[in-house]
Coordinates of C-alpha atoms in Angstrom, one line a residue:
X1 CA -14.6 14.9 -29.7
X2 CA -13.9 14.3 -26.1
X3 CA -10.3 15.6 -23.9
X4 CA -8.7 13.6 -21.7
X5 CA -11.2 11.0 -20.9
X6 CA -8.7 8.4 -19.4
X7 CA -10.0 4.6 -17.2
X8 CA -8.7 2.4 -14.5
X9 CA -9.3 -1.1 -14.4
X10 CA -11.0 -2.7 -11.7
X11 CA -7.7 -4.6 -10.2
X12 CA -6.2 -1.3 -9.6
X13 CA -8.4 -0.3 -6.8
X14 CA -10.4 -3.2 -5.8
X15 CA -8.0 -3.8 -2.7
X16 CA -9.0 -0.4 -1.2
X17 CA -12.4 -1.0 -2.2
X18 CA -12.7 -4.0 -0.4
X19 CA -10.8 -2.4 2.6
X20 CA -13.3 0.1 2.4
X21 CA -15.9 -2.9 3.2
X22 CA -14.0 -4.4 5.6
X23 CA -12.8 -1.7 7.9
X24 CA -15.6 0.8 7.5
X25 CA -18.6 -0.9 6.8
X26 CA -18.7 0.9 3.4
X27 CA -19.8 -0.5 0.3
X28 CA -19.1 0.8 -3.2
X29 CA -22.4 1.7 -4.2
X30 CA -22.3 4.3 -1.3
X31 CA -18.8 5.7 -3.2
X32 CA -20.7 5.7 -6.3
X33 CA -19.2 2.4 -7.6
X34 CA -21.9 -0.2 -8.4
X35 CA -21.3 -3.5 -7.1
X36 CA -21.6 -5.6 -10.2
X37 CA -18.6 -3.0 -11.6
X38 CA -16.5 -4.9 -9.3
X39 CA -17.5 -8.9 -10.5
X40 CA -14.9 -8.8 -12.9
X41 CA -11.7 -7.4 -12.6
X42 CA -10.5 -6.1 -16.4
X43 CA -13.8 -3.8 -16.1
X44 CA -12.7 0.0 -17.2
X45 CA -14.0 2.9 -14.7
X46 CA -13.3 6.2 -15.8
X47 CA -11.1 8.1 -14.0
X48 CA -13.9 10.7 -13.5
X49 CA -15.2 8.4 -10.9
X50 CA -11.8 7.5 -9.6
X51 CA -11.4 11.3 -8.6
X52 CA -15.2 11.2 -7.1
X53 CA -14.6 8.2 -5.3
X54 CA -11.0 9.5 -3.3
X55 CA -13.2 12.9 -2.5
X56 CA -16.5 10.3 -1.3
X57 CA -13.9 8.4 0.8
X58 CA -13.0 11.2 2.9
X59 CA -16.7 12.7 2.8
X60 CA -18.0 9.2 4.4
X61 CA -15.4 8.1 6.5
X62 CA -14.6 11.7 7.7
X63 CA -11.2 10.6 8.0
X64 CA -8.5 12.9 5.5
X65 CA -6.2 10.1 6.6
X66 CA -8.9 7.1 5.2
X67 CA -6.9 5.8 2.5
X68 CA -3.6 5.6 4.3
X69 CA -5.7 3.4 6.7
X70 CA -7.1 1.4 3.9
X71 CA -3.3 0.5 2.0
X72 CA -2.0 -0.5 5.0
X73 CA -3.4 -3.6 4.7
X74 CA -3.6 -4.2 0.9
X75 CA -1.2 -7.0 -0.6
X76 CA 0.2 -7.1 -4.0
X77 CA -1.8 -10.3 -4.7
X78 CA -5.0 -8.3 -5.2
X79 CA -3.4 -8.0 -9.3
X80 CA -4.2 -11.7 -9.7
X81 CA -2.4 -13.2 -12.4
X82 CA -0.4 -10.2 -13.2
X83 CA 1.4 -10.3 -10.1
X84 CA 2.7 -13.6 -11.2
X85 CA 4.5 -11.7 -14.5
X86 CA 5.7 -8.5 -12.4
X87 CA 7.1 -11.1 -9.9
X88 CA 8.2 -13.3 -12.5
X89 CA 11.6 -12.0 -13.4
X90 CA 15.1 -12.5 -11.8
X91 CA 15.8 -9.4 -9.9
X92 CA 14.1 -6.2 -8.6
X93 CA 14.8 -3.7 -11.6
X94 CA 13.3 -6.4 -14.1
X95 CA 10.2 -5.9 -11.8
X96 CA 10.2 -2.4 -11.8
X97 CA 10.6 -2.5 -15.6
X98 CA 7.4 -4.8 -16.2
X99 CA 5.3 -2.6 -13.8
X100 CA 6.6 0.8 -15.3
X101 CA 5.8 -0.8 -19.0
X102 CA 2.7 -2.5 -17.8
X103 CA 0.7 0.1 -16.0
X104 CA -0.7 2.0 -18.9
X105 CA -2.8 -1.2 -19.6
X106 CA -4.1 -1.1 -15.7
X107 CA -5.1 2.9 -15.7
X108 CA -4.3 5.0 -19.0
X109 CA -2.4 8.5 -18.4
X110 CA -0.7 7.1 -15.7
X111 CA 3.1 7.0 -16.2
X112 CA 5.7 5.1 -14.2
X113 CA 9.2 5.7 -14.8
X114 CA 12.7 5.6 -13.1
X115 CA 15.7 8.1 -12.4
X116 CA 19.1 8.2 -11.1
X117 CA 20.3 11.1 -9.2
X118 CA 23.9 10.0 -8.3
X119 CA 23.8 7.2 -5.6
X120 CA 20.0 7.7 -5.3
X121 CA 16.9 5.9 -7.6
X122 CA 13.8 7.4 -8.0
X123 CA 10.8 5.3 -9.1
X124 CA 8.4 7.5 -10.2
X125 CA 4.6 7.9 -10.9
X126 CA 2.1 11.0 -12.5
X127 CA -1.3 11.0 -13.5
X128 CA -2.4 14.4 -14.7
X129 CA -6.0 13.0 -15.0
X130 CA -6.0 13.0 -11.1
X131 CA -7.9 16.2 -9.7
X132 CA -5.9 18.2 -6.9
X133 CA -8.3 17.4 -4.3
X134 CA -7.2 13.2 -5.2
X135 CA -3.9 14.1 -5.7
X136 CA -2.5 13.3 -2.2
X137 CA -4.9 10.2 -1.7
X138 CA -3.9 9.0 -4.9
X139 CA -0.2 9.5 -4.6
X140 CA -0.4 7.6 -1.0
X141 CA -2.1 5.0 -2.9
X142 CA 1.0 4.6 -5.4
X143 CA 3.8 4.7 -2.9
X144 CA 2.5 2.1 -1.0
X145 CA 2.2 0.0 -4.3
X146 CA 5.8 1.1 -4.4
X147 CA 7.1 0.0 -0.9
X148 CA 5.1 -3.2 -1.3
X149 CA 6.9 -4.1 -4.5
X150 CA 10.4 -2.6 -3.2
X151 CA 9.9 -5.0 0.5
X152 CA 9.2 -8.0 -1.5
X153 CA 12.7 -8.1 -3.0
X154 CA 14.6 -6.5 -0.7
X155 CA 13.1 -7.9 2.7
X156 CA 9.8 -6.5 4.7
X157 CA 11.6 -4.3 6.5
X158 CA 13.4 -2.0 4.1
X159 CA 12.9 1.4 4.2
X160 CA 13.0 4.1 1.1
X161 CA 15.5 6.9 1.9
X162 CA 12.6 9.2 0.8
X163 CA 8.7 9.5 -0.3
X164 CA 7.5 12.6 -2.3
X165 CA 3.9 13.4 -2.9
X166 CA 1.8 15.7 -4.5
X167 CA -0.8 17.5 -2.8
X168 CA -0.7 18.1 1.3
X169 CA -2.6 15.9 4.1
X170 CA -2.2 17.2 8.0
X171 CA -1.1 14.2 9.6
X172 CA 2.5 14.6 8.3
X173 CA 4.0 12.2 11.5
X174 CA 1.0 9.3 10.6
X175 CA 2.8 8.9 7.3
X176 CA 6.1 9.0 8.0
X177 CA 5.6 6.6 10.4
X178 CA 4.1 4.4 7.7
X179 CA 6.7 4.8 5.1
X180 CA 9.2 5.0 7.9
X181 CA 11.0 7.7 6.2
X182 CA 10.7 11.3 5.6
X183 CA 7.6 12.8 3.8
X184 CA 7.7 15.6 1.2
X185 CA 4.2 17.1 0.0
X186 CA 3.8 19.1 -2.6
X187 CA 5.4 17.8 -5.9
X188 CA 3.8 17.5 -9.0
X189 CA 4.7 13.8 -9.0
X190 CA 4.7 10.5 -6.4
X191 CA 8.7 9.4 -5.9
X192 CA 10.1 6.7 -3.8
X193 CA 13.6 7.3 -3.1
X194 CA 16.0 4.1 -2.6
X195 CA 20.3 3.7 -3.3
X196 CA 20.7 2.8 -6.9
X197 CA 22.9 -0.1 -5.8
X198 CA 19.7 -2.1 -4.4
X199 CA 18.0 -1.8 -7.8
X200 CA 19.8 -5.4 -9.5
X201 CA 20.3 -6.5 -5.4
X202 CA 17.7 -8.8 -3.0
X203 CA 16.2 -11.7 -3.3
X204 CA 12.9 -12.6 -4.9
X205 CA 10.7 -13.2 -1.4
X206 CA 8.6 -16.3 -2.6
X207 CA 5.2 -14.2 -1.0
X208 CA 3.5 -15.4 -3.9
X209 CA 2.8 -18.7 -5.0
X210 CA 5.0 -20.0 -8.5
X211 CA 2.3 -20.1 -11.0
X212 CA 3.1 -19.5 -14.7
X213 CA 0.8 -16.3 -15.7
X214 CA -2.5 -17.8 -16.1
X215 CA -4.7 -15.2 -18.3
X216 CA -7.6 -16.1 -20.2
X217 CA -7.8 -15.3 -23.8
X218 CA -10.7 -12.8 -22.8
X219 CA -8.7 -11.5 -20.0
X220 CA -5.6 -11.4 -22.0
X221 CA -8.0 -9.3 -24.7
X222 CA -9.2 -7.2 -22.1
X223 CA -5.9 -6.5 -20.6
X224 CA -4.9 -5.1 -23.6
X225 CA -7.6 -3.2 -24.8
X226 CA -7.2 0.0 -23.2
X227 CA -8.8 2.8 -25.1
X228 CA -6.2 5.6 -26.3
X229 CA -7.5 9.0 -25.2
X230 CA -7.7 10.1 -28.9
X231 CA -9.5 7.1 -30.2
X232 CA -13.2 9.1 -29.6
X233 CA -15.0 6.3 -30.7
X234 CA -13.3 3.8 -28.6
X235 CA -13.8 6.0 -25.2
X236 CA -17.3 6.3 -26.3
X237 CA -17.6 2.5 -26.0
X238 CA -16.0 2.4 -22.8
X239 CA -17.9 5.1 -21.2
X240 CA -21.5 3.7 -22.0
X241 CA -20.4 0.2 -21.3
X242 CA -19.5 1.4 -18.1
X243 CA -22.9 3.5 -17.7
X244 CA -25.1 -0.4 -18.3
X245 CA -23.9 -0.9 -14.5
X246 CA -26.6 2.1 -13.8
X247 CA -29.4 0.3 -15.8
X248 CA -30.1 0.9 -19.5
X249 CA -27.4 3.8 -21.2
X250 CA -28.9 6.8 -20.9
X251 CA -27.7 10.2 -22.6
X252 CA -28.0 11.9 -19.2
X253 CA -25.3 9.5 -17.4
X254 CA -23.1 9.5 -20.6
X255 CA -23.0 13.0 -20.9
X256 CA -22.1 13.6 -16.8
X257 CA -19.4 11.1 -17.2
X258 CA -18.0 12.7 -19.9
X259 CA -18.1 15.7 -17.9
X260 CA -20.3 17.4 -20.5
X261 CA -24.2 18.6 -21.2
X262 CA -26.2 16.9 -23.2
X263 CA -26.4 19.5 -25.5
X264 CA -22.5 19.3 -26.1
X265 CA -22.7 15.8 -25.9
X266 CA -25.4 15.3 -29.1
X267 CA -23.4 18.3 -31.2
X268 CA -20.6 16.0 -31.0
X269 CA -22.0 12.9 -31.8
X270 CA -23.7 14.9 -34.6
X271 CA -20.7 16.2 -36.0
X272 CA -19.4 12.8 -36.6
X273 CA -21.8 11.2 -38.1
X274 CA -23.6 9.7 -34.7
X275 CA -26.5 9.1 -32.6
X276 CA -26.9 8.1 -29.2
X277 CA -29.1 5.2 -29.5
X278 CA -27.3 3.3 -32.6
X279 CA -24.1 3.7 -30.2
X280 CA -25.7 2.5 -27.2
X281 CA -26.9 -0.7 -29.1
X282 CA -23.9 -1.6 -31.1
X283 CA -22.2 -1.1 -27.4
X284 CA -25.0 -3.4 -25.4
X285 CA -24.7 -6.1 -28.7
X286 CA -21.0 -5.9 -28.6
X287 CA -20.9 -6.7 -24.7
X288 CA -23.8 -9.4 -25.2
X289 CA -21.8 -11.4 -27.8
X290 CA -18.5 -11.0 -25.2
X291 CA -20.9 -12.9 -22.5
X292 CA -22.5 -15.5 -24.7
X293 CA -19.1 -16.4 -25.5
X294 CA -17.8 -16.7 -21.8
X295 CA -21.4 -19.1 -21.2
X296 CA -23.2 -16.8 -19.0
X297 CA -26.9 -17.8 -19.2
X298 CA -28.9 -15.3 -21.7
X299 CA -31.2 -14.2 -18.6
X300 CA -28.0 -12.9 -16.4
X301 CA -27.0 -11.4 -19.5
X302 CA -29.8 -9.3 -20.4
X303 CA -30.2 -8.1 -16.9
X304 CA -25.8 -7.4 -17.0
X305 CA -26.7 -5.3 -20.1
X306 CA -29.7 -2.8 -18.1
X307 CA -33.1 -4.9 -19.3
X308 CA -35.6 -6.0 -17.2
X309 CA -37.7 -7.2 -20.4
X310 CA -36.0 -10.6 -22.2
X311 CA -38.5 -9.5 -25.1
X312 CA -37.1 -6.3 -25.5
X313 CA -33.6 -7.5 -24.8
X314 CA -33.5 -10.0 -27.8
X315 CA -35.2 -7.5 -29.9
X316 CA -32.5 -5.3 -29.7
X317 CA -29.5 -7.4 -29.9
X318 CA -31.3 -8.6 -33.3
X319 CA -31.9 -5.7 -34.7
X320 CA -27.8 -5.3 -34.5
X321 CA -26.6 -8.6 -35.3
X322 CA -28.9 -10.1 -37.5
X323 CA -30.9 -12.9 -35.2
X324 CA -31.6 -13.4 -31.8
X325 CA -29.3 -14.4 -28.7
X326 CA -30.6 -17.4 -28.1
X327 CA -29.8 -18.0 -31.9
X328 CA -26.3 -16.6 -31.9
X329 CA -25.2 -18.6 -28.5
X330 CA -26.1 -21.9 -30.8
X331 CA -24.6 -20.8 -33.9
X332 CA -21.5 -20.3 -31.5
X333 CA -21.7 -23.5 -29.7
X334 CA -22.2 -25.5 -33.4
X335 CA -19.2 -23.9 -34.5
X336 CA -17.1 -24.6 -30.9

């Protein structure tokens, strides 16, 4: 039904977001992000907007060089409890191995991996839902991930023997003096070159404080519930839950985020078996019953959810699950 629709969670690019904020005055809104996207950190964003967003940061900043700017001063705690697993093991490639195993859950179609070339690792990265224009942002974005996590173990003032990237940005001298190492453009992947020997070598820098991982059940379900690109129905879900953020699901928004018309968009829906407003309320009903459980009041809920109306808000929700919010958040709390 729908190619390559792909999602990165809100933790993986909140730190730039809120560098944006903080050194240019920029909100998310204005990079097409709505604010309450950003409340909660297992949120999916489709990598449609990703792409938009690393081609709005340059448009608004007018800087090519922006997100170089932005990582500089990201820290690896911005992952919240996650961090606390990835930094949780005994040496540097147990880390790399949790991260490279772990990243599908933070943005699907990304892929992490390792290779030895003789005295030389490379810790890899490609996302072929990236757009050529984000390439080079997004592979800046990466690396420094990279450098962060390598500096932690082996001291803040290591140095990779080399950085590849895909793409090409001007400023060739700005970034190697950032990596402090030399800078290759143009590969169809992000590498971060570094002697094999240091992989099971360094310390674990105690930059982070020794917390057990400490995930909610509904993060923990969250974490893990990454839509497979060929699970239609699932993406579906994903993508209109992430339209609410606009105001009420409409085919319109669906349809550009899918990067389709809403012609194509109904034909499809259509040739399964669907329509566009059952979807939207078993979506909006789904997410409703998700809230109720966490205890957010039923008037923060309905507005969450695109309604402006509590009438019409509770007459939905009922006509999907059977009775009314207000009645389902006391059947819950009777039986909890």
């Amino acid at each position: 039904m729908f190619r390559n629709v792909h999602f990165v969670r809100v933790m993986g690019i909140k730190g730039l977001v809120d560098r944006l904020h903080l050194t240019y005055g920029i909100t998310s809104d204005a990079l097409g992000i709505p604010h309450s996207v950003l409340e909660y950190d297992m949120n999916l964003i489709p990598i449609s907007v990703l792409n938009q967003f690393y081609e709005n940061i340059e448009g608004i900043t007018g800087d090519p060089d922006a997100v170089l700017t932005l990582v500089r001063q990201m820290d690896l705690s911005k992952l919240g409890s996650l961090s606390h697993w990835f930094f949780a093991g005994h040496d540097l490639a147990t880390t790399i191995r949790r991260i490279n195993s772990g990243i599908t859950c933070i943005q699907s179609g990304a892929f992490f991996g390792g290779e030895i070339v003789g005295p030389i690792a490379k810790w890899t990265y490609r996302n072929d839902s990236i757009i050529a224009n984000a390439k080079a942002q997004d592979g800046v974005r990466v690396a420094n991930f990279k450098l962060n996590v390598l500096r932690h173990y082996l001291g803040k003032h290591f140095i990779p023997d080399r950085v590849c990237l895909p793409g090409s940005l001007a400023n060739k001298m700005e970034y190697e003096a950032h990596f402090g190492c030399r800078i290759e453009w143009g590969h169809n992947k992000t590498e971060v070159w570094l002697p094999n020997r240091l992989r099971l070598q360094g310390n674990k820098v105690p930059t982070l404080p020794p917390e057990k991982l400490s995930m909610s059940f509904a993060d923990l379900d969250g974490y893990l519930d990454m839509p497979d690109p060929q699970d239609h129905i699932k993406v579906l879900y994903e993508v209109v839950n992430y339209s609410r953020h606009f105001g009420l699901p409409t085919l319109t928004k669906v349809s550009q985020l899918l990067g389709l018309s809403e012609q194509q968009l109904q034909r499809r829906l259509q040739s399964s078996g669907l329509n566009f407003t059952s979807i939207v309320g078993f979506v909006l009903s789904g997410e409703t019953v998700k809230q109720i459980v966490l205890g957010v009041p039923l008037e923060t809920i309905a507005k969450r959810m695109g309604y402006t109306n509590m009438t019409s808000f509770s007459r939905m929700f009922k006509k999907y699950r059977g009775v009314t919010p207000k009645q389902y958040a006391q059947h819950y709390a009777d039986a909890y």
